[in-house]
Tab-separated table of C-alpha atoms and ligand atoms in Angstrom:
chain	number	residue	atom	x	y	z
A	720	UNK	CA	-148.857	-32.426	244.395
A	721	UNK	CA	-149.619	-34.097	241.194
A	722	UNK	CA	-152.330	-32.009	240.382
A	723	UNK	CA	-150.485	-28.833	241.431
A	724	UNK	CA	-147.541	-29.681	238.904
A	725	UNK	CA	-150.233	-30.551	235.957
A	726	UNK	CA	-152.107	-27.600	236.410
A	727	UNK	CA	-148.473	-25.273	236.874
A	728	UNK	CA	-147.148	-26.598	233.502
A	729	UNK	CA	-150.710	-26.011	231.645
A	730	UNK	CA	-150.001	-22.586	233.030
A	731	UNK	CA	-146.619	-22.392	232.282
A	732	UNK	CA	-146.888	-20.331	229.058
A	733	UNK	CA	-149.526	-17.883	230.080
A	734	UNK	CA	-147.662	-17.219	233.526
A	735	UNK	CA	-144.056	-17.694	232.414
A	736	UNK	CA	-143.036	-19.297	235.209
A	737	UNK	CA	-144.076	-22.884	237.415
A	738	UNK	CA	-146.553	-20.925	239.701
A	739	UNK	CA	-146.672	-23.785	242.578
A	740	UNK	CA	-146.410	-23.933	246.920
A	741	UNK	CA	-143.277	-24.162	247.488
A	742	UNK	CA	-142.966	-25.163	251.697
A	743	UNK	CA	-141.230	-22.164	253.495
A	744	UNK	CA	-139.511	-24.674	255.675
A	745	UNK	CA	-137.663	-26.033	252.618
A	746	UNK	CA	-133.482	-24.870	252.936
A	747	UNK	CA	-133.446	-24.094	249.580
A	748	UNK	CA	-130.422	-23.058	249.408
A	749	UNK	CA	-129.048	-26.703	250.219
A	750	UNK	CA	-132.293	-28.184	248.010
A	751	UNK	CA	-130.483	-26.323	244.865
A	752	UNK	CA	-127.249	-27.432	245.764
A	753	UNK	CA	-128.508	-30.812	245.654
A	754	UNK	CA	-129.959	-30.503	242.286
A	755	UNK	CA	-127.072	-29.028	240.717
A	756	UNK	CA	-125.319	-32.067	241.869
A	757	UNK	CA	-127.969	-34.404	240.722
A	758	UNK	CA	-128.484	-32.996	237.339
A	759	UNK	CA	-124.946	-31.811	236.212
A	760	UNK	CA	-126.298	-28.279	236.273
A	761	UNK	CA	-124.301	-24.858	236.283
A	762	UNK	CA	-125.964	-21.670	237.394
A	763	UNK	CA	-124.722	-18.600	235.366
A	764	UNK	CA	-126.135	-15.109	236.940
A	765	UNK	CA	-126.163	-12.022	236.162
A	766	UNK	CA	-124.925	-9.160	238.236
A	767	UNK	CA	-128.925	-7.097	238.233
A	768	UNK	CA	-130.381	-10.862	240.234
A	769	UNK	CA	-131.229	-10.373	243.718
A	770	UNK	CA	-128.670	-11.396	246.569
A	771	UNK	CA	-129.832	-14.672	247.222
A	772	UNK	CA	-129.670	-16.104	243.288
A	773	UNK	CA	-125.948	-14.454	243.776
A	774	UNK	CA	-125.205	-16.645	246.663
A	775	UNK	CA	-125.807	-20.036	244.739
A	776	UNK	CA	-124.909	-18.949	241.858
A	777	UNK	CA	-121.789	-20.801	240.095
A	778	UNK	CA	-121.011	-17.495	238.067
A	779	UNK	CA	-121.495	-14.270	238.296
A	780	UNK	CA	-120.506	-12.122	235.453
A	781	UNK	CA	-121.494	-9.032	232.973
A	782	UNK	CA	-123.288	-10.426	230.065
A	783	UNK	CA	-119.414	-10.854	227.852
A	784	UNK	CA	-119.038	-13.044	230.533
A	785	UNK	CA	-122.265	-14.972	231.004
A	786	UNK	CA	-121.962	-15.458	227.438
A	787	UNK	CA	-117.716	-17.420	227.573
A	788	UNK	CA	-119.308	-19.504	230.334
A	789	UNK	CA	-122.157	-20.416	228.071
A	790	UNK	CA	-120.226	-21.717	225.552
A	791	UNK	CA	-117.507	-23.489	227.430
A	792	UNK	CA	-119.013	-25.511	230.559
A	793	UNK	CA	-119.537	-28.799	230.187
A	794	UNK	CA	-122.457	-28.880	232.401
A	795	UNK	CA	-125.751	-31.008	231.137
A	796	UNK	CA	-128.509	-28.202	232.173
A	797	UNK	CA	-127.741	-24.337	232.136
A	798	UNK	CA	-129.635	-22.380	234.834
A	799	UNK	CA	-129.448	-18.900	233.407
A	800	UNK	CA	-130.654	-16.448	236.408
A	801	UNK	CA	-130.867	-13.547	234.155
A	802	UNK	CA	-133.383	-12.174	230.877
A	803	UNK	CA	-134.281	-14.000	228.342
A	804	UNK	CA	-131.725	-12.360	225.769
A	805	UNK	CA	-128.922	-14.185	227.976
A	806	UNK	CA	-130.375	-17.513	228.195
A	807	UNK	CA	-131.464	-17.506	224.615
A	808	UNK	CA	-127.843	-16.263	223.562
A	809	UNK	CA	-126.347	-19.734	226.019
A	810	UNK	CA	-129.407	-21.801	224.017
A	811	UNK	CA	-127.521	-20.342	220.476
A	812	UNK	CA	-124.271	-21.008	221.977
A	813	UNK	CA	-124.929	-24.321	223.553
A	814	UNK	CA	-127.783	-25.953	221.487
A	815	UNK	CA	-126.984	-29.771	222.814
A	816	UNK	CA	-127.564	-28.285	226.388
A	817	UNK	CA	-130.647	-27.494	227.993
A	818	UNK	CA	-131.513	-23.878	229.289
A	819	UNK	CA	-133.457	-23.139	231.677
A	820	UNK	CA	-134.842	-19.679	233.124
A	821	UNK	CA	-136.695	-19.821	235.880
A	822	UNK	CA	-139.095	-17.409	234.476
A	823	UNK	CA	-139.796	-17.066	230.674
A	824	UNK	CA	-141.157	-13.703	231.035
A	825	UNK	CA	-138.082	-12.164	232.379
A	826	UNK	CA	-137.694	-9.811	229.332
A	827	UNK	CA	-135.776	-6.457	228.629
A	828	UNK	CA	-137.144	-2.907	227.351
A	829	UNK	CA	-133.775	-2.360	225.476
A	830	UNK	CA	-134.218	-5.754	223.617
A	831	UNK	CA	-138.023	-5.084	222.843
A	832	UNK	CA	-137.097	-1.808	221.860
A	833	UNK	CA	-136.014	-3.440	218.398
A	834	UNK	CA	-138.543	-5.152	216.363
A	835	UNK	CA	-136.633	-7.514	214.239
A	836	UNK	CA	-138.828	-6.620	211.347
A	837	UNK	CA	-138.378	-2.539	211.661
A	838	UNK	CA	-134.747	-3.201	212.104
A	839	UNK	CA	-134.392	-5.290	208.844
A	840	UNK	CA	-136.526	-2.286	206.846
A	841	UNK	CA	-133.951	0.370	208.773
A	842	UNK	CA	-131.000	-1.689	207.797
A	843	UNK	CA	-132.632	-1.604	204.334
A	844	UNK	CA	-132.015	1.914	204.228
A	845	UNK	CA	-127.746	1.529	204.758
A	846	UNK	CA	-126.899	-1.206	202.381
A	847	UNK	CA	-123.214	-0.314	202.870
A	848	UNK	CA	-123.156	-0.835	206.610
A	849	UNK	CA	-121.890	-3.153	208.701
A	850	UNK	CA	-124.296	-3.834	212.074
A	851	UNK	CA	-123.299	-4.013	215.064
A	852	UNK	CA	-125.336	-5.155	217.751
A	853	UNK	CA	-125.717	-5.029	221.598
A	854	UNK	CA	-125.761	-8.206	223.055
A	855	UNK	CA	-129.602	-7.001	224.674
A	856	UNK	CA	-131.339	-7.884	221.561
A	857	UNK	CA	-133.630	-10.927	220.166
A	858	UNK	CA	-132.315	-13.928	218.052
A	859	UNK	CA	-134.081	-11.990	215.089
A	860	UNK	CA	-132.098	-8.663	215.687
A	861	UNK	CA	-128.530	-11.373	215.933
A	862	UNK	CA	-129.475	-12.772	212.815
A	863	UNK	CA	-129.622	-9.280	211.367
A	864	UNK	CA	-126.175	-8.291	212.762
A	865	UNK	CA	-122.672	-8.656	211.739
A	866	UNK	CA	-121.103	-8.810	215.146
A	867	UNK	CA	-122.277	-8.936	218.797
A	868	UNK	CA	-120.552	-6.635	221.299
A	869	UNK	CA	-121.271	-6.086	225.068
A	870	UNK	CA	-120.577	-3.073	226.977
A	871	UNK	CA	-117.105	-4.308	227.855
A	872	UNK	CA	-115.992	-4.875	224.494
A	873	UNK	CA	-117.957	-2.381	222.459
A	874	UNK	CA	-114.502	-0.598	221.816
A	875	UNK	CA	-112.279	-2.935	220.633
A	876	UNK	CA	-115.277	-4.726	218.913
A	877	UNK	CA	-115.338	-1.142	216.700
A	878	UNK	CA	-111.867	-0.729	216.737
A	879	UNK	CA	-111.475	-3.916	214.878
A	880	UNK	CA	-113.863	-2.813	212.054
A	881	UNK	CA	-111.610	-1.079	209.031
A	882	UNK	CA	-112.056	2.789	209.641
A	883	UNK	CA	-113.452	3.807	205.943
A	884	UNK	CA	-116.287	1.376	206.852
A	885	UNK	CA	-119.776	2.672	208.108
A	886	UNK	CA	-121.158	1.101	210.727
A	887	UNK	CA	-125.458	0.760	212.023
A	888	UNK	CA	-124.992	0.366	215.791
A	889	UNK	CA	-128.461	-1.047	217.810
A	890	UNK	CA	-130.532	-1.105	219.787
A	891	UNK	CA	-129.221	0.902	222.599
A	892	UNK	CA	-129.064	5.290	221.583
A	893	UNK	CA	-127.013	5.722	224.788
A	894	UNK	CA	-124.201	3.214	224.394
A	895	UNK	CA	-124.355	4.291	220.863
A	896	UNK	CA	-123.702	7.878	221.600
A	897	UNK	CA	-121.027	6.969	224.241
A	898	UNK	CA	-119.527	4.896	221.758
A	899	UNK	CA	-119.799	7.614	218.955
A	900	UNK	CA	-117.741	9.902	221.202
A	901	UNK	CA	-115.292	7.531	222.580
A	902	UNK	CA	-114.385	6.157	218.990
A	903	UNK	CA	-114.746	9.075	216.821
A	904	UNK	CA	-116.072	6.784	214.645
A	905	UNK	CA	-119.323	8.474	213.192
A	906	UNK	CA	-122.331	5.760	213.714
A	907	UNK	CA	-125.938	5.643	212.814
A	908	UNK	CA	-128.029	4.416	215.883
A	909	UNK	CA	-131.175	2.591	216.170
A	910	UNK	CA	-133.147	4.859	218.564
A	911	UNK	CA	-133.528	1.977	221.824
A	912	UNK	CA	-133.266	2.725	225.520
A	913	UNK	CA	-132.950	0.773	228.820
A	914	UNK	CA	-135.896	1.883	231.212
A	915	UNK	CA	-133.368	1.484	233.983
A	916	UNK	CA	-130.894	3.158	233.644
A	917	UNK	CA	-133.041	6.171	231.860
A	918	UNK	CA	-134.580	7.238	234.796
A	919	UNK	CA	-131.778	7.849	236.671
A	920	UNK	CA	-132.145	11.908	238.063
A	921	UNK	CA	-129.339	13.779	236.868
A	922	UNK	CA	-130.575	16.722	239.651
A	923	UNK	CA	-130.753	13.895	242.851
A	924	UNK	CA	-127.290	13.081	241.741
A	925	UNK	CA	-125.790	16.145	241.852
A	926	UNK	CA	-127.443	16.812	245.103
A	927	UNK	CA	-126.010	13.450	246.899
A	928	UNK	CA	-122.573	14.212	245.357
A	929	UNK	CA	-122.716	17.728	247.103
A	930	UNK	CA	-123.568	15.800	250.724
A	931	UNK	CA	-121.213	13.215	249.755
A	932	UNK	CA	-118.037	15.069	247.955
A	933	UNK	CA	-115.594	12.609	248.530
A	934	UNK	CA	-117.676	9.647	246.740
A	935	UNK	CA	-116.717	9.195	242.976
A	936	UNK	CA	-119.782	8.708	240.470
A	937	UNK	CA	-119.206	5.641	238.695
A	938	UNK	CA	-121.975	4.579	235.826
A	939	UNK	CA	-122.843	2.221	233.208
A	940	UNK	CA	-122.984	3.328	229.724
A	941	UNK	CA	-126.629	2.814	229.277
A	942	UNK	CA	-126.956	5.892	230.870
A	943	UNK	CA	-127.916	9.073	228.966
A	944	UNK	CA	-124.886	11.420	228.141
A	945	UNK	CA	-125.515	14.154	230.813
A	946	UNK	CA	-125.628	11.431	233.482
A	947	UNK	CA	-122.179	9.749	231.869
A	948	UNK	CA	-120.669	13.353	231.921
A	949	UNK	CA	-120.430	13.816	235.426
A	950	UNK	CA	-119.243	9.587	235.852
A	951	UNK	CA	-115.858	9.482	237.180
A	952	UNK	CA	-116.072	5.983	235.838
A	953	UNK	CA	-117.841	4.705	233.177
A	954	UNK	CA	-117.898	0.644	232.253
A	955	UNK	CA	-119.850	-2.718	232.220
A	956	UNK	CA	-120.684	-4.106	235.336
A	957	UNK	CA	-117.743	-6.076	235.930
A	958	UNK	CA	-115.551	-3.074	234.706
A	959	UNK	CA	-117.387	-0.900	237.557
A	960	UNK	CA	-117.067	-3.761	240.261
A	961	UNK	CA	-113.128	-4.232	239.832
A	962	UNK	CA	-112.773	-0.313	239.448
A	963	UNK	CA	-114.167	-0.076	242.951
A	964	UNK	CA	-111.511	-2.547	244.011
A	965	UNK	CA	-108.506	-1.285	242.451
A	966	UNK	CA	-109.577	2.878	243.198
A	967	UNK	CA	-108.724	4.054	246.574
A	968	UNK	CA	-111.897	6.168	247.037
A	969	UNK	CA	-114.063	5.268	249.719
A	970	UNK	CA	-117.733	6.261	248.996
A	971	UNK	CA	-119.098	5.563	245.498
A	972	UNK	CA	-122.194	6.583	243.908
A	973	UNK	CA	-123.501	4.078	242.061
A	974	UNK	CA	-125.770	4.719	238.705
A	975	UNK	CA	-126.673	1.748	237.412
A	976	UNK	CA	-129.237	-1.330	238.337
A	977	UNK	CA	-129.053	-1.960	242.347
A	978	UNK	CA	-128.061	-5.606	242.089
A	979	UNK	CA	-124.264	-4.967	241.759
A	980	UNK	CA	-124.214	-4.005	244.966
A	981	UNK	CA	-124.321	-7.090	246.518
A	982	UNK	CA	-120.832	-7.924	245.091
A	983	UNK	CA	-119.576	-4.408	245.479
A	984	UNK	CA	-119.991	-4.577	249.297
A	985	UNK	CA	-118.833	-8.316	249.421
A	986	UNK	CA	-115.695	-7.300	247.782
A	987	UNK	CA	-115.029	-4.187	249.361
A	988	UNK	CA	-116.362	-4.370	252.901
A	989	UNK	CA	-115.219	-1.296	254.019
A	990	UNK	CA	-116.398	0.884	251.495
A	991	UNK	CA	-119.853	2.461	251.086
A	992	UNK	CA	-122.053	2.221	247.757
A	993	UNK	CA	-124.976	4.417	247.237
A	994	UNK	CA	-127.497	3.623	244.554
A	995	UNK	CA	-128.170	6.557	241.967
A	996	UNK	CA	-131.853	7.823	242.905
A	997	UNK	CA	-134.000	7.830	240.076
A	998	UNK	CA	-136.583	11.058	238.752
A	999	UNK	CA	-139.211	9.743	240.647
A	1000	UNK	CA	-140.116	7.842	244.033
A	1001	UNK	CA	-140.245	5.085	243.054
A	1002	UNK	CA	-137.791	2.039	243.082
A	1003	UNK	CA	-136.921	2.218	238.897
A	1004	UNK	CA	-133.483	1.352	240.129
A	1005	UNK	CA	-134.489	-1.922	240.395
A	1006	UNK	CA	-134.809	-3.890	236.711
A	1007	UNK	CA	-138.423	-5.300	236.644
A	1008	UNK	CA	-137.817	-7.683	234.329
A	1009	UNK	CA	-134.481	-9.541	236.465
A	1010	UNK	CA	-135.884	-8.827	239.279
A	1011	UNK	CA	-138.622	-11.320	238.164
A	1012	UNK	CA	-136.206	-14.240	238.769
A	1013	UNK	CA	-136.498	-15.170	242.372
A	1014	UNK	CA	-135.285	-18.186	244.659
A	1015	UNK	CA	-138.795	-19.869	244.692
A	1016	UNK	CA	-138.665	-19.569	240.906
A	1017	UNK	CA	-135.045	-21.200	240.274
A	1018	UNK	CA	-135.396	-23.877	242.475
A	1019	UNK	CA	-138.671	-24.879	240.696
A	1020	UNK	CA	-137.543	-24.688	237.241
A	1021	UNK	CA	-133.648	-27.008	238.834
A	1022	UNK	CA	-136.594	-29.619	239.977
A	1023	UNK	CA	-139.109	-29.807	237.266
A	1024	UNK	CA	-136.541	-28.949	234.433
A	1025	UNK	CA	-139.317	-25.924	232.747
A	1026	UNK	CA	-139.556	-23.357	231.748
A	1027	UNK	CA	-137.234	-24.357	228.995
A	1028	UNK	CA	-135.331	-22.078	226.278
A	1029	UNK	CA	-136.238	-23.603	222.987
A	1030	UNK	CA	-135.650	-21.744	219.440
A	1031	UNK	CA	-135.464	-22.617	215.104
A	1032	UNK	CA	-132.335	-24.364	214.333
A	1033	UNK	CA	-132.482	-21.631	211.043
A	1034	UNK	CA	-132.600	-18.695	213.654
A	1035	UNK	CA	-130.172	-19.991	215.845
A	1036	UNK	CA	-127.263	-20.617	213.553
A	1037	UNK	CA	-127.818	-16.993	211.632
A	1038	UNK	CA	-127.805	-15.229	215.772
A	1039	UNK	CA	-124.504	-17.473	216.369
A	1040	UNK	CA	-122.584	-16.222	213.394
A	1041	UNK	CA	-121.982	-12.489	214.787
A	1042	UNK	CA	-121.679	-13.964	218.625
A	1043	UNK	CA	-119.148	-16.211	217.127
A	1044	UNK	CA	-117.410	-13.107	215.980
A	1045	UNK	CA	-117.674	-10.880	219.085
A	1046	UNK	CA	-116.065	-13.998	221.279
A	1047	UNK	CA	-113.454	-14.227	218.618
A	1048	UNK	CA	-112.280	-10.271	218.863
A	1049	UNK	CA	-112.474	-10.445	222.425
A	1050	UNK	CA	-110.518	-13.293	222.944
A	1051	UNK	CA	-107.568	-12.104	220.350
A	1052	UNK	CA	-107.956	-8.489	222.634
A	1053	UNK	CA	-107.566	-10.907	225.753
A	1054	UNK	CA	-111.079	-10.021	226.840
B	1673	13P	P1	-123.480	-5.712	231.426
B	1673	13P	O1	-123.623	-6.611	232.609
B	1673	13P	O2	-122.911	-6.419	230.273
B	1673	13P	O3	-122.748	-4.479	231.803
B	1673	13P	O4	-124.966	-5.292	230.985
B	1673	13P	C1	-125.805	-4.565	231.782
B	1673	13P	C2	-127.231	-4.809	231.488
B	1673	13P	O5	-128.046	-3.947	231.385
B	1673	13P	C3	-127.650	-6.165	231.341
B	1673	13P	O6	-128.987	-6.214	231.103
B	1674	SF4	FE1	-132.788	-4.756	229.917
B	1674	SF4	FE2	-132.168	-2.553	231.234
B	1674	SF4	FE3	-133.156	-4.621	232.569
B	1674	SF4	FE4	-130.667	-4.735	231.531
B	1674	SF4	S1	-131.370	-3.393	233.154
B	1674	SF4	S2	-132.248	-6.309	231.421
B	1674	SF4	S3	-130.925	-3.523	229.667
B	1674	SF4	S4	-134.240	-3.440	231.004
C-alpha cells in the first residue's frame, strides 16, 4: 500500500489524478461520508458530474452558485467535483482553504479556448473597453477582466455597465451572441466555443420534436444561435432545472450536457427528459473533461488530500478583483 501511494503521487502530475486499487468491496459512499466528517470537508458539484458524485455531494449548483458556496463555507478542505476553472475560482475565493479536485486534468475547451496571452494582445486592440468575462476561463484571462459573469447573471452583470460604455465579452462566441441580442448592447466577442454544447444537431432535434410535439426544447446558452432559436427556454443550468419545475409541460427536450438530468428526474419524477442528440453517433453529450471526475477519483483525493489546487498569490488577487465584482452585482440583483 505504501508503495502504491509513493509511486501514485510521483505520478500525480503526469496522470492528473491518484491512479491507485481502490477495493470494489469498499461502500464508498459511507467511506466519503466519513471523511467529510473527519476532515471538515464540503463537497461542491457541479450539475455536468455523474449521478453518483451528485448523491454525496453537499451542493449542487450552476457555476454562480458553486462559486457563493466557495466563498462562504466555513469548511477546512473544499472538494470541488467539477473543472478546474471552478476549483481554481473557490482556491481565488478561499485561499486559507484547501481545494481539492479529484482530478487535475479535468479541464474545459471553452476555457482553453482563450490563451491569456492572445487575449491581453486582443484587448490591446480596444483600449476603451471594459471586459467582461465568462466565469469558464483561466486565472490569467480573470486577471485580464473587469468583471466575472456566469450564464445566470450575464444580464444584469451588462445591465449594470453604463450604456455609452463598450464592452469586450470572452471567451464564449455563443453566449456572446445570445447576449448581444438579448441586451442590444453591441459587444465585441472573443471567438471561444464549448465542444459540448456545439455539437448538438440542430436536424436530430427537429426530428425528435416532430415525434415528440408536446415536449418543450429547453437549452443552455452555450448553444449556437440556430439551436437557441427553436429553445422554448433558454438559461443556466439551475435556471433550466427550476423552469422544468415551475412549467406544466410534461416532456422536455433537453440541449445541454446530460448530467442535469439526474436532478431533473429527481425533482420532477413524473416528467420525461430527453437529451439533445448530437451531429454524430457518438456520446458528445457527455462533457469529457467532468466526466473525468469519478467516485474512485473523489474518494482518493478526500483520503490522501491530492491532487491539490495551488496558484501565485500575484495571480490570484488580480482573478479575485472582477469575481469580487460579479458576486457583488448579483447579490444587490438578489442573485
Ligand atoms: P452553468 O452551470 O453556470 O450553467 O455552466 C454550464 C457549463 O458549461 C459549466 O461548464
Ligand atoms: Fe467546458 Fe463545455 Fe465541459 Fe462546461 S460543458 S466544462 S463549458 S467543455
Amino acid at each position: 500500500m505504501f508503495t502504491e501511494l509513493t509511486e501514485a503521487k510521483k505520478n500525480l502530475q503526469k496522470k492528473g489524478f491518484l491512479d491507485m486499487e481502490v477495493d470494489v468491496r469498499l461502500d464508498l459512499f459511507a467511506e466519503i461520508e466519513r471523511l467529510k466528517k473527519e476532515k471538515n470537508a464540503i463537497i461542491l458539484a457541479h450539475y455536468y458530474q455523474e449521478p453518483d458524485i451528485q448523491d454525496v455531494a453537499d451542493y449542487i449548483g450552476d457555476s454562480l452558485g458553486l462559486s457563493q458556496q466557495a466563498a462562504k463555507t466555513d469548511a477546512d478542505i473544499i472538494v470541488f467535483a467539477g473543472v478546474h476553472f471552478m476549483a481554481e475560482t473557490a482556491k481565488i475565493l478561499s485561499p486559507q482553504k484547501k481545494v481539492l479536485l479529484p482530478d487535475l486534468k479535468a479541464g474545459c475547451s471553452l476555457a482553453d479556448s482563450a490563451p491569456p496571452e492572445l487575449f491581453a494582445r486582443f484587448k490591446a486592440q480596444y483600449p476603451d473597453h471594459l471586459v467582461i468575462s465568462y466565469i469558464n476561463c483561466s486565472a490569467g484571462i480573470k486577471a485580464l477582466s473587469d468583471i466575472i459573469c456566469t450564464s445566470s447573471n450575464a444580464e444584469k452583470i451588462i445591465e449594470a455597465v453604463p450604456k455609452d460604455q463598450p464592452i469586450i465579452f470572452a471567451p464564449d462566441r455563443n453566449l456572446g451572441s445570445y447576449l448581444v441580442k438579448k441586451t442590444g448592447r453591441d459587444m465585441v466577442l472573443w471567438n471561444g466555443a464549448c465542444m459540448v454544447h456545439e455539437i448538438f444537431s440542430l436536424e436530430k432535434i427537429t426530428k425528435l420534436k416532430v415525434r415528440h410535439p408536446n415536449a418543450k426544447i429547453i437549452a443552455h446558452p452555450e448553444c449556437e444561435a440556430p439551436v437557441l432559436a427553436i429553445a422554448d427556454f433558454i438559461g443556466s443550468t439551475t435556471g433550466l432545472l427550476k423552469f422544468t419545475q415551475r412549467d406544466d409541460a410534461k416532456e422536455y427536450i433537453v440541449v445541454t450536457e446530460t448530467g442535469i438530468l439526474h436532478q431533473m428526474q429527481k425533482e420532477n419524477p413524473d416528467k420525461t427528459f430527453i437529451p439533445a442528440p448530437p451531429n454524430n453517433a457518438c456520446a458528445c453529450n457527455d462533457c469529457p473533461h467532468m466526466k473525468l471526475n469519478t467516485l474512485e477519483k473523489l474518494y482518493l483525493c478526500m483520503e490522501y488530500e491530492q491532487p491539490e489546487i495551488t496558484m501565485d498569490e500575484q495571480l490570484r488577487i488580480a482573478a479575485k478583483r472582477p469575481i469580487d465584482r460579479m458576486l457583488e452585482i448579483s447579490a444587490q440583483a438578489g442573485l
